[in-house]
Short mmCIF file of C-alpha atoms in Angstrom, two decimals:
data_model
loop_
_atom_site.label_atom_id
_atom_site.label_comp_id
_atom_site.label_asym_id
_atom_site.label_seq_id
_atom_site.Cartn_x
_atom_site.Cartn_y
_atom_site.Cartn_z
CA MET A 4 -12.26 -33.25 -8.36
CA LEU A 5 -15.37 -34.97 -7.05
CA PHE A 6 -17.55 -31.81 -7.35
CA ARG A 7 -16.10 -31.13 -10.83
CA LYS A 8 -17.03 -34.60 -11.94
CA LEU A 9 -20.53 -34.31 -10.54
CA ALA A 10 -20.99 -30.91 -12.18
CA SER A 11 -19.89 -32.18 -15.55
CA ARG A 12 -22.49 -34.98 -15.38
CA PHE A 13 -25.43 -32.66 -14.52
CA ASP A 14 -27.51 -31.48 -17.47
CA LYS A 15 -30.70 -29.41 -17.75
CA TRP A 16 -32.93 -32.24 -16.50
CA ASP A 17 -30.81 -32.68 -13.40
CA VAL A 18 -31.01 -28.94 -12.87
CA LEU A 19 -34.82 -29.17 -13.11
CA VAL A 20 -34.99 -31.90 -10.52
CA ALA A 21 -32.54 -30.08 -8.25
CA ALA A 22 -34.43 -26.77 -8.56
CA ILE A 23 -37.66 -28.40 -7.39
CA ALA A 24 -35.87 -29.98 -4.40
CA VAL A 25 -34.36 -26.64 -3.46
CA PHE A 26 -37.78 -24.93 -3.81
CA HIS A 27 -39.19 -27.45 -1.32
CA ILE A 28 -36.38 -26.55 1.11
CA TYR A 29 -37.14 -22.81 0.72
CA MET A 30 -40.87 -23.26 1.19
CA ALA A 31 -40.62 -25.70 4.09
CA PRO A 32 -37.37 -25.03 5.91
CA TYR A 33 -38.57 -26.60 9.17
CA THR A 34 -38.51 -30.23 10.21
CA LYS A 35 -41.11 -32.50 11.91
CA VAL A 36 -41.02 -35.02 14.69
CA GLU A 37 -39.68 -37.96 12.73
CA GLU A 38 -36.75 -35.83 11.57
CA SER A 39 -36.07 -34.30 14.96
CA PHE A 40 -33.36 -36.71 16.14
CA ASN A 41 -31.10 -36.17 13.14
CA THR A 42 -31.82 -32.44 13.12
CA GLN A 43 -30.89 -31.97 16.76
CA ALA A 44 -27.87 -34.21 16.34
CA MET A 45 -26.57 -32.13 13.42
CA HIS A 46 -27.04 -29.04 15.49
CA ASP A 47 -25.09 -30.56 18.41
CA PHE A 48 -22.25 -31.69 16.14
CA LEU A 49 -21.96 -28.22 14.66
CA PHE A 50 -22.24 -26.18 17.88
CA HIS A 51 -21.38 -28.42 20.83
CA ARG A 52 -18.82 -30.67 19.05
CA HIS A 53 -16.95 -32.72 21.76
CA HIS A 54 -19.10 -31.46 24.67
CA LEU A 55 -21.24 -34.58 24.66
CA GLU A 56 -23.02 -33.68 27.92
CA LYS A 57 -24.85 -30.87 26.09
CA TYR A 58 -26.22 -33.15 23.33
CA ASP A 59 -30.02 -33.20 22.95
CA HIS A 60 -30.35 -37.02 22.69
CA PHE A 61 -29.45 -37.44 26.42
CA GLU A 62 -32.59 -35.41 27.43
CA PHE A 63 -34.78 -36.67 24.59
CA PRO A 64 -33.41 -40.03 23.43
CA GLY A 65 -36.42 -41.09 21.44
CA VAL A 66 -38.06 -44.50 21.33
CA VAL A 67 -34.99 -46.27 19.89
CA PRO A 68 -31.42 -45.05 19.51
CA ARG A 69 -30.38 -43.84 16.06
CA THR A 70 -26.93 -43.82 14.60
CA PHE A 71 -24.86 -40.57 14.67
CA LEU A 72 -22.97 -41.71 11.61
CA VAL A 73 -25.43 -39.98 9.29
CA ARG A 74 -24.08 -36.60 10.18
CA LEU A 75 -20.63 -37.47 8.89
CA VAL A 76 -21.89 -38.57 5.49
CA LEU A 77 -24.53 -35.88 5.09
CA GLY A 78 -22.55 -34.40 2.20
CA ALA A 79 -23.61 -37.35 0.06
CA THR A 80 -26.83 -35.95 -1.38
CA VAL A 81 -29.89 -37.65 -2.76
CA LEU A 82 -29.67 -35.43 -5.87
CA GLY A 83 -26.13 -36.65 -6.58
CA SER A 84 -27.17 -40.31 -6.31
CA LEU A 85 -30.21 -39.68 -8.55
CA SER A 86 -27.97 -38.07 -11.15
CA ALA A 87 -25.58 -41.01 -10.98
CA LEU A 88 -28.49 -43.42 -11.41
CA ARG A 89 -29.90 -41.43 -14.33
CA ALA A 90 -26.55 -41.36 -16.05
CA GLN A 91 -26.37 -45.15 -15.80
CA VAL A 92 -29.97 -45.49 -16.97
CA LYS A 93 -28.90 -43.53 -20.04
CA ARG A 94 -26.16 -45.99 -20.85
CA GLU A 95 -28.37 -49.05 -20.17
CA PHE A 96 -31.67 -47.97 -21.68
CA GLY A 97 -30.97 -44.95 -23.83
CA ASN A 98 -31.42 -41.17 -23.71
CA GLU A 99 -35.18 -41.25 -24.03
CA VAL A 100 -35.60 -43.35 -20.87
CA SER A 101 -33.07 -41.24 -18.98
CA THR A 102 -34.85 -37.98 -19.90
CA THR A 103 -38.28 -39.39 -19.07
CA PHE A 104 -36.92 -40.59 -15.74
CA ALA A 105 -36.02 -37.03 -14.84
CA ILE A 106 -39.43 -35.71 -16.00
CA ILE A 107 -41.30 -38.28 -14.00
CA THR A 108 -39.24 -37.55 -10.94
CA ALA A 109 -39.89 -33.82 -11.38
CA THR A 110 -43.69 -34.43 -11.45
CA GLN A 111 -43.75 -36.26 -8.15
CA PHE A 112 -43.95 -34.64 -4.74
CA HIS A 113 -42.70 -37.05 -2.08
CA LEU A 114 -39.32 -38.08 -3.49
CA LEU A 115 -37.96 -34.55 -3.94
CA PHE A 116 -39.67 -33.22 -0.82
CA TYR A 117 -38.06 -35.94 1.26
CA ALA A 118 -34.74 -35.55 -0.48
CA SER A 119 -33.65 -32.83 1.93
CA ARG A 120 -35.22 -34.38 5.02
CA PRO A 121 -32.75 -35.65 7.70
CA LEU A 122 -34.25 -39.18 8.01
CA PRO A 123 -32.49 -42.52 8.09
CA ASN A 124 -34.76 -43.51 5.18
CA VAL A 125 -33.33 -40.70 3.09
CA PHE A 126 -29.72 -41.60 3.86
CA ALA A 127 -30.55 -45.12 2.92
CA LEU A 128 -32.08 -43.83 -0.30
CA VAL A 129 -28.72 -42.46 -1.34
CA LEU A 130 -26.99 -45.79 -0.84
CA VAL A 131 -29.72 -47.78 -2.50
CA ASN A 132 -29.51 -45.54 -5.60
CA LEU A 133 -25.78 -46.12 -5.66
CA ALA A 134 -26.34 -49.82 -5.24
CA PHE A 135 -28.55 -50.05 -8.36
CA THR A 136 -26.18 -47.70 -10.21
CA SER A 137 -23.37 -50.17 -9.48
CA TRP A 138 -25.52 -53.10 -10.65
CA MET A 139 -26.24 -51.40 -13.98
CA ARG A 140 -22.56 -50.56 -14.28
CA GLY A 141 -21.69 -54.22 -14.06
CA ARG A 142 -20.36 -54.19 -10.44
CA PRO A 143 -22.76 -56.44 -8.58
CA VAL A 144 -20.42 -57.01 -5.64
CA ASN A 145 -20.48 -53.25 -4.94
CA THR A 146 -24.27 -53.45 -5.11
CA LEU A 147 -24.26 -56.01 -2.23
CA ARG A 148 -21.72 -53.96 -0.28
CA PHE A 149 -23.85 -50.82 -0.48
CA LEU A 150 -26.99 -52.75 0.67
CA VAL A 151 -25.15 -54.48 3.52
CA PHE A 152 -23.78 -51.13 4.81
CA THR A 153 -27.24 -49.62 4.48
CA THR A 154 -28.87 -52.43 6.44
CA LEU A 155 -26.35 -52.49 9.30
CA VAL A 156 -25.92 -48.70 9.76
CA PHE A 157 -29.00 -46.82 8.59
CA ARG A 158 -32.07 -49.03 7.99
CA CYS A 159 -32.20 -52.59 9.15
CA ASP A 160 -35.30 -53.17 7.05
CA ALA A 161 -33.05 -52.85 3.95
CA ILE A 162 -32.28 -56.54 4.52
CA LEU A 163 -35.65 -57.24 2.85
CA LEU A 164 -34.21 -55.66 -0.31
CA LEU A 165 -30.74 -57.15 0.09
CA ALA A 166 -32.15 -60.70 0.08
CA PRO A 167 -34.06 -60.58 -3.28
CA VAL A 168 -31.29 -58.54 -4.94
CA GLY A 169 -28.72 -61.11 -3.79
CA LEU A 170 -30.86 -64.02 -4.99
CA THR A 171 -31.40 -62.34 -8.34
CA LEU A 172 -27.62 -61.76 -8.80
CA LEU A 173 -26.99 -65.38 -8.01
CA TRP A 174 -29.68 -66.60 -10.42
CA LEU A 175 -28.28 -64.41 -13.19
CA GLY A 176 -24.80 -65.70 -12.55
CA SER A 177 -23.52 -62.22 -11.83
CA VAL A 178 -21.94 -63.34 -8.55
CA THR A 179 -20.90 -66.62 -6.99
CA PHE A 180 -22.23 -67.65 -3.64
CA TRP A 181 -18.89 -67.81 -1.84
CA GLY A 182 -17.60 -64.63 -3.52
CA ALA A 183 -20.75 -62.73 -2.51
CA PHE A 184 -20.64 -64.22 0.97
CA ARG A 185 -17.06 -63.21 1.52
CA SER A 186 -17.57 -59.62 0.36
CA CYS A 187 -20.76 -59.20 2.39
CA ALA A 188 -19.14 -60.66 5.52
CA ILE A 189 -16.16 -58.26 5.29
CA THR A 190 -18.51 -55.32 4.67
CA ALA A 191 -20.70 -56.36 7.61
CA VAL A 192 -17.79 -56.59 10.03
CA LEU A 193 -16.50 -53.17 8.99
CA SER A 194 -19.96 -51.63 9.08
CA ILE A 195 -20.73 -52.94 12.56
CA ALA A 196 -17.28 -51.79 13.79
CA VAL A 197 -17.86 -48.26 12.46
CA THR A 198 -21.39 -47.74 13.75
CA CYS A 199 -20.77 -49.42 17.08
CA GLY A 200 -17.54 -47.56 17.56
CA LEU A 201 -18.88 -44.07 16.80
CA ASP A 202 -22.34 -44.48 18.35
CA SER A 203 -21.08 -46.07 21.52
CA VAL A 204 -18.92 -43.02 22.11
CA VAL A 205 -21.77 -40.59 21.47
CA TRP A 206 -24.41 -42.58 23.39
CA ARG A 207 -21.83 -43.30 26.16
CA GLN A 208 -22.72 -47.01 26.23
CA TRP A 209 -21.97 -50.03 24.02
CA ILE A 210 -24.64 -49.90 21.35
CA TRP A 211 -25.56 -51.04 17.86
CA PRO A 212 -28.49 -48.81 16.95
CA GLU A 213 -29.97 -50.72 14.03
CA PHE A 214 -29.93 -54.01 15.93
CA GLN A 215 -32.01 -52.32 18.65
CA VAL A 216 -34.37 -50.90 16.00
CA LEU A 217 -34.75 -54.43 14.50
CA TRP A 218 -35.45 -55.88 17.88
CA PHE A 219 -37.94 -53.16 18.78
CA ASN A 220 -39.87 -53.23 15.50
CA SER A 221 -39.70 -56.89 14.42
CA VAL A 222 -39.11 -59.04 17.46
CA LEU A 223 -41.08 -57.06 20.06
CA ASN A 224 -43.41 -55.71 17.32
CA ARG A 225 -43.77 -52.49 19.28
CA SER A 226 -43.96 -50.30 16.22
CA THR A 227 -47.69 -51.20 16.21
CA GLU A 228 -48.03 -48.70 19.03
CA TRP A 229 -47.79 -46.01 16.33
CA GLY A 230 -50.62 -47.40 14.25
CA VAL A 231 -51.52 -50.37 12.11
CA SER A 232 -52.35 -50.47 8.41
CA PRO A 233 -53.74 -53.30 6.24
CA VAL A 234 -51.36 -55.52 4.36
CA HIS A 235 -52.17 -53.95 0.99
CA TRP A 236 -51.59 -50.38 2.18
CA TYR A 237 -48.23 -49.83 0.47
CA PHE A 238 -49.71 -50.80 -2.95
CA THR A 239 -53.07 -49.17 -2.56
CA SER A 240 -52.17 -45.94 -0.69
CA ALA A 241 -48.45 -45.21 -0.26
CA LEU A 242 -47.12 -46.00 -3.76
CA PRO A 243 -50.04 -44.33 -5.62
CA ARG A 244 -49.43 -41.11 -3.61
CA ALA A 245 -45.68 -41.26 -3.95
CA MET A 246 -45.56 -42.18 -7.62
CA LEU A 247 -48.79 -40.76 -9.02
CA ALA A 248 -48.82 -41.36 -12.78
CA ALA A 249 -45.69 -43.50 -12.60
CA MET A 250 -47.53 -46.18 -10.60
CA PRO A 251 -49.47 -47.85 -13.47
CA LEU A 252 -46.74 -46.97 -15.95
CA SER A 253 -44.11 -48.82 -13.86
CA LEU A 254 -46.12 -51.99 -13.92
CA ALA A 255 -46.61 -51.70 -17.71
CA GLY A 256 -42.79 -51.36 -17.96
CA LEU A 257 -42.32 -54.95 -16.80
CA PHE A 258 -44.01 -56.13 -19.99
CA LEU A 259 -42.90 -53.46 -22.44
CA GLU A 260 -39.25 -53.42 -21.45
CA ARG A 261 -38.13 -56.76 -20.18
CA ARG A 262 -34.61 -55.48 -19.25
CA VAL A 263 -36.08 -53.55 -16.27
CA ALA A 264 -37.64 -56.69 -14.75
CA GLN A 265 -34.37 -57.84 -13.13
CA TYR A 266 -34.13 -54.53 -11.29
CA VAL A 267 -37.81 -53.94 -10.46
CA LEU A 268 -38.87 -57.45 -9.30
CA PRO A 269 -36.51 -57.31 -6.30
CA ILE A 270 -38.05 -53.92 -5.46
CA LEU A 271 -41.57 -55.35 -5.56
CA SER A 272 -40.51 -58.33 -3.53
CA PHE A 273 -39.09 -55.97 -0.93
CA ILE A 274 -42.42 -54.07 -0.69
CA MET A 275 -44.45 -57.30 -0.49
CA MET A 276 -42.30 -58.71 2.32
CA TYR A 277 -42.34 -55.37 4.14
CA SER A 278 -46.12 -55.35 3.88
CA LYS A 279 -46.25 -58.03 6.51
CA LEU A 280 -45.16 -55.58 9.23
CA PRO A 281 -48.36 -54.00 10.65
CA HIS A 282 -46.96 -50.46 11.11
CA LYS A 283 -46.52 -48.75 7.81
CA GLU A 284 -45.35 -45.37 6.61
CA LEU A 285 -44.65 -44.06 3.13
CA ARG A 286 -41.08 -43.12 3.95
CA PHE A 287 -40.30 -46.73 4.87
CA ILE A 288 -40.39 -47.63 1.14
CA LEU A 289 -39.11 -44.35 -0.23
CA PHE A 290 -35.97 -45.89 -1.68
CA ALA A 291 -38.14 -48.19 -3.86
CA VAL A 292 -39.43 -45.20 -5.88
CA PRO A 293 -36.44 -44.35 -8.14
CA MET A 294 -36.18 -47.86 -9.67
CA LEU A 295 -39.98 -48.03 -10.16
CA ASN A 296 -39.61 -44.66 -11.89
CA VAL A 297 -37.07 -46.25 -14.25
CA ALA A 298 -39.65 -48.84 -15.17
CA ALA A 299 -42.25 -46.13 -15.68
CA ALA A 300 -39.80 -44.14 -17.83
CA SER A 301 -39.16 -47.09 -20.04
CA THR A 302 -42.93 -47.37 -20.68
CA VAL A 303 -43.26 -43.69 -21.56
CA ALA A 304 -40.18 -43.79 -23.82
CA ARG A 305 -41.62 -46.87 -25.66
CA ILE A 306 -44.98 -45.09 -26.14
CA TYR A 307 -43.24 -41.84 -27.24
CA ASN A 308 -41.09 -43.62 -29.86
CA ASN A 309 -44.23 -45.26 -31.29
CA ARG A 310 -46.57 -42.26 -30.92
CA ARG A 311 -47.17 -41.87 -34.66
CA LYS A 312 -48.49 -45.36 -35.04
CA PRO A 313 -52.33 -45.53 -34.82
CA MET A 314 -52.50 -48.01 -31.92
CA TRP A 315 -50.08 -45.99 -29.78
CA THR A 316 -51.60 -42.48 -30.26
CA LEU A 317 -54.17 -42.88 -27.55
CA ALA A 318 -51.55 -44.27 -25.12
CA TYR A 319 -49.38 -41.25 -25.93
CA GLY A 320 -52.19 -38.81 -25.12
CA SER A 321 -53.00 -40.76 -21.93
CA CYS A 322 -49.33 -40.54 -20.76
CA PHE A 323 -49.31 -36.78 -21.32
CA LEU A 324 -52.60 -36.36 -19.40
CA LEU A 325 -51.35 -38.57 -16.52
CA LEU A 326 -48.17 -36.48 -16.17
CA VAL A 327 -50.16 -33.23 -16.20
CA LEU A 328 -52.42 -34.63 -13.46
CA SER A 329 -49.34 -35.65 -11.53
CA VAL A 330 -48.10 -32.10 -11.60
CA GLY A 331 -51.44 -30.85 -10.30
CA ALA A 332 -51.53 -33.37 -7.54
CA SER A 333 -47.96 -32.49 -6.55
CA LEU A 334 -48.82 -28.83 -6.37
CA ILE A 335 -51.71 -29.59 -4.00
CA MET A 336 -49.59 -31.87 -1.77
CA SER A 337 -46.82 -29.26 -1.76
CA SER A 338 -49.13 -26.55 -0.57
CA ALA A 339 -50.53 -28.81 2.14
CA SER A 340 -47.09 -29.80 3.35
CA TYR A 341 -45.81 -26.25 3.51
CA ALA A 342 -48.64 -25.53 6.00
CA ASN A 343 -47.68 -28.54 8.18
CA TYR A 344 -45.15 -26.70 10.36
CA PRO A 345 -47.12 -24.31 12.64
CA GLY A 346 -44.65 -24.84 15.48
CA GLY A 347 -41.72 -23.53 13.42
CA HIS A 348 -43.79 -20.55 12.21
CA ALA A 349 -44.87 -19.76 15.76
CA LEU A 350 -41.33 -19.60 17.15
CA GLU A 351 -40.18 -17.46 14.22
CA LEU A 352 -43.08 -15.12 14.75
CA LEU A 353 -42.30 -14.82 18.43
CA HIS A 354 -38.68 -14.02 17.73
CA ASN A 355 -39.61 -11.36 15.12
CA LYS A 356 -42.23 -9.72 17.39
CA ASP A 357 -40.29 -9.50 20.66
CA LEU A 358 -37.09 -7.54 19.93
CA THR A 359 -36.60 -6.36 23.54
CA THR A 360 -33.38 -7.19 25.41
CA SER A 361 -34.87 -8.36 28.69
CA PRO A 362 -34.38 -12.05 29.60
CA LYS A 363 -37.25 -14.27 28.59
CA THR A 364 -38.03 -18.02 28.64
CA VAL A 365 -40.17 -19.89 26.14
CA HIS A 366 -41.79 -23.23 27.05
CA ILE A 367 -42.39 -25.37 23.94
CA ASP A 368 -45.13 -27.90 24.24
CA VAL A 369 -45.25 -31.27 22.48
CA LEU A 370 -47.17 -30.30 19.31
CA PRO A 371 -44.96 -27.25 18.44
CA ALA A 372 -41.89 -29.40 19.05
CA MET A 373 -43.34 -31.94 16.59
CA THR A 374 -44.22 -29.44 13.92
CA GLY A 375 -41.14 -27.42 13.14
CA VAL A 376 -39.33 -26.33 16.33
CA SER A 377 -35.73 -27.38 16.50
CA ARG A 378 -32.52 -26.18 18.12
CA PHE A 379 -31.53 -24.45 14.90
CA LEU A 380 -34.35 -21.94 15.54
CA GLU A 381 -33.17 -21.14 19.07
CA ARG A 382 -31.39 -17.83 19.71
CA ASP A 383 -28.82 -16.72 22.28
CA PHE A 384 -29.38 -14.29 25.15
CA PRO A 385 -31.90 -12.95 26.07
CA TRP A 386 -33.74 -16.08 24.94
CA SER A 387 -33.93 -19.38 26.81
CA TYR A 388 -36.08 -22.40 26.12
CA SER A 389 -37.79 -25.29 27.91
CA LYS A 390 -39.14 -28.56 26.47
CA LYS A 391 -40.10 -30.26 29.68
CA GLU A 392 -42.97 -32.61 29.07
CA ASP A 393 -46.11 -33.41 31.06
CA LEU A 394 -46.28 -30.07 32.87
CA SER A 395 -49.59 -29.34 34.56
CA GLU A 396 -51.28 -25.93 34.44
CA HIS A 397 -49.90 -25.33 37.95
CA ASP A 398 -46.42 -26.08 36.73
CA LEU A 399 -46.81 -23.70 33.84
CA LYS A 400 -48.19 -20.99 36.07
CA ASN A 401 -45.28 -21.25 38.47
CA GLY A 402 -42.60 -22.02 35.91
CA ASN A 403 -41.78 -18.32 35.26
CA PHE A 404 -42.15 -18.82 31.55
CA THR A 405 -42.50 -15.58 29.58
CA TYR A 406 -44.15 -17.27 26.64
CA LEU A 407 -45.76 -20.59 25.84
CA LEU A 408 -46.02 -22.33 22.52
CA SER A 409 -48.91 -24.73 22.99
CA ALA A 410 -51.67 -26.65 21.21
CA LYS A 411 -54.12 -25.38 23.89
CA SER A 412 -56.05 -22.25 22.96
CA GLU A 413 -56.40 -21.24 26.66
CA VAL A 414 -53.87 -21.69 29.44
CA PHE A 415 -54.49 -20.51 32.96
CA GLY A 416 -52.32 -17.58 33.90
CA TYR A 417 -51.47 -16.63 30.31
CA ASN A 418 -52.95 -14.39 27.65
CA ARG A 419 -53.29 -15.80 24.15
CA LEU A 420 -51.26 -13.58 21.80
CA ALA A 421 -51.45 -15.33 18.46
CA ALA A 422 -52.93 -18.39 16.74
CA ILE A 423 -50.89 -20.09 14.04
CA PRO A 424 -52.79 -22.02 11.42
CA GLY A 425 -51.83 -25.37 10.01
CA PHE A 426 -53.15 -27.76 7.35
CA ALA A 427 -56.47 -29.33 8.40
CA GLY A 428 -57.80 -30.91 5.28
CA VAL A 429 -59.11 -30.28 1.78
CA ARG A 430 -62.49 -29.23 0.45
CA LEU A 431 -63.98 -29.52 -3.01
CA GLN A 432 -65.48 -26.33 -4.43
CA LYS A 433 -67.22 -25.25 -7.58
CA SER A 434 -64.36 -23.63 -9.41
CA ILE A 435 -62.66 -24.61 -12.70
CA VAL A 436 -59.45 -22.81 -11.78
CA SER A 437 -59.13 -24.22 -8.26
CA PRO A 438 -61.59 -27.05 -7.58
CA ILE A 439 -59.66 -28.22 -4.46
CA HIS A 440 -59.33 -25.81 -1.57
CA LEU A 441 -56.95 -26.28 1.40
CA ILE A 442 -58.47 -25.83 4.86
CA LEU A 443 -56.29 -24.18 7.55
CA ALA A 444 -57.18 -24.16 11.16
CA PRO A 445 -55.40 -22.81 14.31
CA GLN A 446 -53.09 -25.47 15.67
CA VAL A 447 -50.39 -23.75 17.70
CA TYR A 448 -50.93 -20.76 20.04
CA ILE A 449 -48.54 -18.23 21.42
CA HIS A 450 -49.33 -17.28 24.97
CA GLY A 451 -47.76 -14.56 27.15
CA GLN A 452 -47.70 -14.63 30.93
CA GLN A 453 -50.23 -12.36 32.54
CA ASN A 454 -48.95 -9.24 34.28
CA CYS A 455 -45.48 -9.89 32.93
CA GLU A 456 -43.55 -6.75 31.96
CA THR A 457 -41.24 -8.57 29.57
CA VAL A 458 -44.16 -9.77 27.31
CA ALA A 459 -43.91 -7.69 24.15
CA PRO A 460 -46.72 -5.07 24.22
CA MET A 461 -47.50 -4.94 20.50
CA ARG A 462 -50.11 -5.96 18.00
CA TRP A 463 -50.13 -9.67 17.26
CA PRO A 464 -51.90 -11.52 14.42
CA ASP A 465 -55.55 -12.44 14.78
CA CYS A 466 -56.10 -14.74 17.80
CA SER A 467 -59.48 -15.95 16.65
CA ASP A 468 -60.16 -19.59 17.29
CA THR A 469 -62.29 -19.93 14.19
CA SER A 470 -60.99 -21.98 11.31
CA PRO A 471 -59.92 -19.85 8.36
CA VAL A 472 -60.78 -21.35 4.99
#
């Protein structure tokens, strides 16, 4: 019944958005380091089930614990939540805004590329979309419930969105203080009970993951160990890259379509408050993009409806040009991202080249593990794998590893068999057809142990250490 209802709501624009997201999955099937915990956990749930002692997180727990609850709700997709949001936008703002919302989303890279990425931010994105859908549907209490659950289970930083949304609902008279407080309190108790109950079992200790994340990032401020960005970075770097043409159009929407202001101002407040934290990443504000796209869509729809008027003709042409440029920028970013997984490509190449049945062990160094290698790529006998960290060359030499996947081009006791290129930058060139050229350079190397009979004696790809361009 649920899938039939979703299918009936999908139209050609939803199909377009879904097709682009699926294409990203096909072109970049691997996952990177920030996605590794959820990826390995999904693998363990599927293959190890109740055998908790085999779970990857005991050997590689990460900096902070993450909730396992995400694997149980993985069926709730970003595409479904975007479709639900777009359907409500159609009822609230009209068909032109709804259609334009889909077109703008299709021209952007980051939102649909991340849509299939197993990140807490992406799971939060689903719930935030449903929260704003409920708000437009006239169910503000459900909006608060979605945001409370998101905050306590998936992303504690969503409290910075919950606060301005709650204040806006109170100011508009959509909820009463005590009514909202009661609903949020009940949701909070149930959310904490669910996440603590499940995660304490899986982690084998009493734990509330998002509280530890909040303590680590905000109280101890240790997220700064992963880099610091200026306070304006989200507005001057992250949002322009994530939204492209929709960035200036969304700001114009606040003036051209006043009805979007109540939804967009809490989003902007969230980003401004979040900007105070020194460590910043684009994915941290990913769930702000859809509602900003709604504001941008309202601008484009207004310009489209008035395109025949003299004063609006230039604006209409400018909108069309901006969307075309967004498509071009998305194609460039897509090509660069597809080349960002040399570790995954290296392990696949190794599996395809060595088809012998003799036992062999592969040691996976840090960089390959961060750029695409996951347990989903591992195979059964005769293959076995090691991810031990901080091994010296002496340890590698005496570790009886048949193969190494390493960021080092030379390793004592091993012969380099292949060099796997990865994205290394862009270069402008004198070409009308392709003025921007992607630079690839060797990043992950496959090494075979010297004088080892089990190393596949066959022709490997070029092992040159020069940077192909």
